[in-house]
């Protein structure tokens, strides 16, 4: 006699690097940035102006995998306009557009 049994195993979905961008968007004042890290390796968030110049940069370490929302130091000094937000981790990069209004 042969017995077979089925076992269900919940396997967590692998996290992927994702960038939601400024929160809220458009933002009045200093924006927060929402993003998801794939793992616990160091990551960098950069804000670039329309000419592609980096105006803000923040290293994000020790946050771990998952979704995060952080305030960017110095973001309250951003002039009104359109910005590109870039998230880089372990050779992967995500981009999002953000708007600052006053």
JSON list of C-alpha atoms in Angstrom, two decimals:
[
{"chain": "A", "resi": 1, "resn": "UNK", "atom": "CA", "xyz": [0.00, 0.00, 0.00]},
{"chain": "A", "resi": 2, "resn": "UNK", "atom": "CA", "xyz": [1.35, 3.44, -0.96]},
{"chain": "A", "resi": 3, "resn": "UNK", "atom": "CA", "xyz": [0.40, 6.50, 1.04]},
{"chain": "A", "resi": 4, "resn": "UNK", "atom": "CA", "xyz": [0.74, 9.98, -0.32]},
{"chain": "A", "resi": 5, "resn": "UNK", "atom": "CA", "xyz": [0.13, 13.15, 1.54]},
{"chain": "A", "resi": 6, "resn": "UNK", "atom": "CA", "xyz": [0.04, 16.75, 0.53]},
{"chain": "A", "resi": 7, "resn": "UNK", "atom": "CA", "xyz": [1.49, 19.47, 2.68]},
{"chain": "A", "resi": 8, "resn": "UNK", "atom": "CA", "xyz": [0.80, 23.13, 2.10]},
{"chain": "A", "resi": 9, "resn": "UNK", "atom": "CA", "xyz": [3.66, 25.47, 2.77]},
{"chain": "A", "resi": 10, "resn": "UNK", "atom": "CA", "xyz": [3.35, 29.24, 2.73]},
{"chain": "A", "resi": 11, "resn": "UNK", "atom": "CA", "xyz": [6.39, 30.70, 1.05]},
{"chain": "A", "resi": 12, "resn": "UNK", "atom": "CA", "xyz": [6.73, 34.46, 1.47]},
{"chain": "A", "resi": 13, "resn": "UNK", "atom": "CA", "xyz": [6.82, 36.40, -1.76]},
{"chain": "A", "resi": 14, "resn": "UNK", "atom": "CA", "xyz": [10.31, 37.72, -2.45]},
{"chain": "A", "resi": 15, "resn": "UNK", "atom": "CA", "xyz": [10.52, 41.44, -1.99]},
{"chain": "A", "resi": 16, "resn": "UNK", "atom": "CA", "xyz": [11.56, 43.53, -4.94]},
{"chain": "A", "resi": 17, "resn": "UNK", "atom": "CA", "xyz": [13.20, 46.92, -4.98]},
{"chain": "A", "resi": 18, "resn": "UNK", "atom": "CA", "xyz": [10.46, 49.47, -5.55]},
{"chain": "A", "resi": 19, "resn": "UNK", "atom": "CA", "xyz": [10.20, 53.25, -5.37]},
{"chain": "A", "resi": 20, "resn": "UNK", "atom": "CA", "xyz": [6.89, 55.01, -4.83]},
{"chain": "A", "resi": 21, "resn": "UNK", "atom": "CA", "xyz": [8.58, 58.42, -4.73]},
{"chain": "A", "resi": 22, "resn": "UNK", "atom": "CA", "xyz": [7.51, 61.56, -2.89]},
{"chain": "A", "resi": 23, "resn": "UNK", "atom": "CA", "xyz": [4.66, 61.21, -0.45]},
{"chain": "A", "resi": 24, "resn": "UNK", "atom": "CA", "xyz": [2.42, 63.08, -0.93]},
{"chain": "A", "resi": 25, "resn": "UNK", "atom": "CA", "xyz": [3.00, 63.93, -4.58]},
{"chain": "A", "resi": 26, "resn": "UNK", "atom": "CA", "xyz": [2.80, 66.82, -5.33]},
{"chain": "A", "resi": 27, "resn": "UNK", "atom": "CA", "xyz": [4.09, 67.97, -1.98]},
{"chain": "A", "resi": 28, "resn": "UNK", "atom": "CA", "xyz": [3.86, 71.27, -0.14]},
{"chain": "A", "resi": 29, "resn": "UNK", "atom": "CA", "xyz": [7.01, 71.70, 1.91]},
{"chain": "A", "resi": 30, "resn": "UNK", "atom": "CA", "xyz": [9.35, 68.81, 2.72]},
{"chain": "A", "resi": 31, "resn": "UNK", "atom": "CA", "xyz": [8.54, 65.49, 1.05]},
{"chain": "A", "resi": 32, "resn": "UNK", "atom": "CA", "xyz": [8.89, 62.04, 2.50]},
{"chain": "A", "resi": 33, "resn": "UNK", "atom": "CA", "xyz": [10.00, 59.22, 0.21]},
{"chain": "A", "resi": 34, "resn": "UNK", "atom": "CA", "xyz": [8.28, 55.83, 0.17]},
{"chain": "A", "resi": 35, "resn": "UNK", "atom": "CA", "xyz": [10.16, 52.77, -1.07]},
{"chain": "A", "resi": 36, "resn": "UNK", "atom": "CA", "xyz": [10.61, 49.03, -0.63]},
{"chain": "A", "resi": 37, "resn": "UNK", "atom": "CA", "xyz": [14.00, 47.42, -0.13]},
{"chain": "A", "resi": 38, "resn": "UNK", "atom": "CA", "xyz": [14.61, 43.90, -1.40]},
{"chain": "A", "resi": 39, "resn": "UNK", "atom": "CA", "xyz": [17.01, 42.99, 1.40]},
{"chain": "A", "resi": 40, "resn": "UNK", "atom": "CA", "xyz": [19.13, 44.52, 4.16]},
{"chain": "A", "resi": 41, "resn": "UNK", "atom": "CA", "xyz": [22.02, 45.67, 1.95]},
{"chain": "A", "resi": 42, "resn": "UNK", "atom": "CA", "xyz": [22.81, 49.42, 1.91]},
{"chain": "A", "resi": 43, "resn": "UNK", "atom": "CA", "xyz": [20.80, 51.63, -0.42]},
{"chain": "A", "resi": 44, "resn": "UNK", "atom": "CA", "xyz": [20.96, 55.22, -1.63]},
{"chain": "A", "resi": 45, "resn": "UNK", "atom": "CA", "xyz": [18.18, 57.71, -2.32]},
{"chain": "A", "resi": 46, "resn": "UNK", "atom": "CA", "xyz": [18.99, 60.67, -4.55]},
{"chain": "A", "resi": 47, "resn": "UNK", "atom": "CA", "xyz": [16.90, 63.62, -5.69]},
{"chain": "A", "resi": 48, "resn": "UNK", "atom": "CA", "xyz": [17.89, 65.20, -9.01]},
{"chain": "A", "resi": 49, "resn": "UNK", "atom": "CA", "xyz": [16.67, 68.46, -10.54]},
{"chain": "A", "resi": 50, "resn": "UNK", "atom": "CA", "xyz": [15.39, 68.73, -14.13]},
{"chain": "A", "resi": 51, "resn": "UNK", "atom": "CA", "xyz": [18.96, 69.29, -15.37]},
{"chain": "A", "resi": 52, "resn": "UNK", "atom": "CA", "xyz": [20.03, 65.97, -13.80]},
{"chain": "A", "resi": 53, "resn": "UNK", "atom": "CA", "xyz": [22.06, 67.58, -10.99]},
{"chain": "A", "resi": 54, "resn": "UNK", "atom": "CA", "xyz": [21.93, 65.80, -7.65]},
{"chain": "A", "resi": 55, "resn": "UNK", "atom": "CA", "xyz": [20.40, 68.13, -5.06]},
{"chain": "A", "resi": 56, "resn": "UNK", "atom": "CA", "xyz": [19.96, 65.61, -2.21]},
{"chain": "A", "resi": 57, "resn": "UNK", "atom": "CA", "xyz": [21.50, 62.27, -1.33]},
{"chain": "A", "resi": 58, "resn": "UNK", "atom": "CA", "xyz": [20.81, 59.96, 1.58]},
{"chain": "A", "resi": 59, "resn": "UNK", "atom": "CA", "xyz": [22.34, 56.63, 2.46]},
{"chain": "A", "resi": 60, "resn": "UNK", "atom": "CA", "xyz": [19.77, 54.25, 3.93]},
{"chain": "A", "resi": 61, "resn": "UNK", "atom": "CA", "xyz": [21.33, 51.43, 5.92]},
{"chain": "A", "resi": 62, "resn": "UNK", "atom": "CA", "xyz": [20.04, 49.12, 8.57]},
{"chain": "A", "resi": 63, "resn": "UNK", "atom": "CA", "xyz": [16.40, 49.47, 7.57]},
{"chain": "A", "resi": 64, "resn": "UNK", "atom": "CA", "xyz": [16.04, 45.87, 6.43]},
{"chain": "A", "resi": 65, "resn": "UNK", "atom": "CA", "xyz": [13.84, 44.42, 3.73]},
{"chain": "A", "resi": 66, "resn": "UNK", "atom": "CA", "xyz": [10.32, 45.81, 3.39]},
{"chain": "A", "resi": 67, "resn": "UNK", "atom": "CA", "xyz": [8.45, 49.06, 2.83]},
{"chain": "A", "resi": 68, "resn": "UNK", "atom": "CA", "xyz": [9.78, 52.26, 4.39]},
{"chain": "A", "resi": 69, "resn": "UNK", "atom": "CA", "xyz": [8.79, 55.92, 4.43]},
{"chain": "A", "resi": 70, "resn": "UNK", "atom": "CA", "xyz": [11.47, 58.42, 5.44]},
{"chain": "A", "resi": 71, "resn": "UNK", "atom": "CA", "xyz": [11.84, 62.19, 5.52]},
{"chain": "A", "resi": 72, "resn": "UNK", "atom": "CA", "xyz": [14.76, 63.59, 3.58]},
{"chain": "A", "resi": 73, "resn": "UNK", "atom": "CA", "xyz": [16.98, 65.96, 5.52]},
{"chain": "A", "resi": 74, "resn": "UNK", "atom": "CA", "xyz": [17.25, 69.24, 3.60]},
{"chain": "A", "resi": 75, "resn": "UNK", "atom": "CA", "xyz": [14.22, 68.52, 1.42]},
{"chain": "A", "resi": 76, "resn": "UNK", "atom": "CA", "xyz": [12.41, 71.50, 2.95]},
{"chain": "A", "resi": 77, "resn": "UNK", "atom": "CA", "xyz": [14.82, 73.71, 0.96]},
{"chain": "A", "resi": 78, "resn": "UNK", "atom": "CA", "xyz": [13.82, 72.27, -2.43]},
{"chain": "A", "resi": 79, "resn": "UNK", "atom": "CA", "xyz": [12.57, 74.93, -4.81]},
{"chain": "A", "resi": 80, "resn": "UNK", "atom": "CA", "xyz": [9.18, 74.41, -6.44]},
{"chain": "A", "resi": 81, "resn": "UNK", "atom": "CA", "xyz": [9.52, 72.20, -9.50]},
{"chain": "A", "resi": 82, "resn": "UNK", "atom": "CA", "xyz": [9.77, 68.70, -10.89]},
{"chain": "A", "resi": 83, "resn": "UNK", "atom": "CA", "xyz": [12.39, 66.30, -9.53]},
{"chain": "A", "resi": 84, "resn": "UNK", "atom": "CA", "xyz": [13.59, 62.78, -10.27]},
{"chain": "A", "resi": 85, "resn": "UNK", "atom": "CA", "xyz": [13.91, 60.52, -7.25]},
{"chain": "A", "resi": 86, "resn": "UNK", "atom": "CA", "xyz": [16.34, 57.62, -7.65]},
{"chain": "A", "resi": 87, "resn": "UNK", "atom": "CA", "xyz": [16.69, 54.58, -5.40]},
{"chain": "A", "resi": 88, "resn": "UNK", "atom": "CA", "xyz": [19.76, 52.37, -5.83]},
{"chain": "A", "resi": 89, "resn": "UNK", "atom": "CA", "xyz": [20.46, 49.06, -4.08]},
{"chain": "A", "resi": 90, "resn": "UNK", "atom": "CA", "xyz": [22.75, 46.14, -4.99]},
{"chain": "A", "resi": 91, "resn": "UNK", "atom": "CA", "xyz": [23.19, 47.12, -8.63]},
{"chain": "A", "resi": 92, "resn": "UNK", "atom": "CA", "xyz": [19.49, 47.85, -9.21]},
{"chain": "A", "resi": 93, "resn": "UNK", "atom": "CA", "xyz": [17.94, 51.27, -9.66]},
{"chain": "A", "resi": 94, "resn": "UNK", "atom": "CA", "xyz": [14.37, 52.57, -9.57]},
{"chain": "A", "resi": 95, "resn": "UNK", "atom": "CA", "xyz": [13.18, 56.05, -10.62]},
{"chain": "A", "resi": 96, "resn": "UNK", "atom": "CA", "xyz": [10.09, 58.12, -9.82]},
{"chain": "A", "resi": 97, "resn": "UNK", "atom": "CA", "xyz": [9.06, 61.68, -10.59]},
{"chain": "A", "resi": 98, "resn": "UNK", "atom": "CA", "xyz": [8.16, 64.06, -7.79]},
{"chain": "A", "resi": 99, "resn": "UNK", "atom": "CA", "xyz": [6.72, 67.55, -7.73]},
{"chain": "A", "resi": 100, "resn": "UNK", "atom": "CA", "xyz": [7.29, 70.24, -5.09]},
{"chain": "A", "resi": 101, "resn": "UNK", "atom": "CA", "xyz": [4.83, 73.14, -4.95]},
{"chain": "A", "resi": 102, "resn": "UNK", "atom": "CA", "xyz": [4.65, 76.13, -2.61]}
]
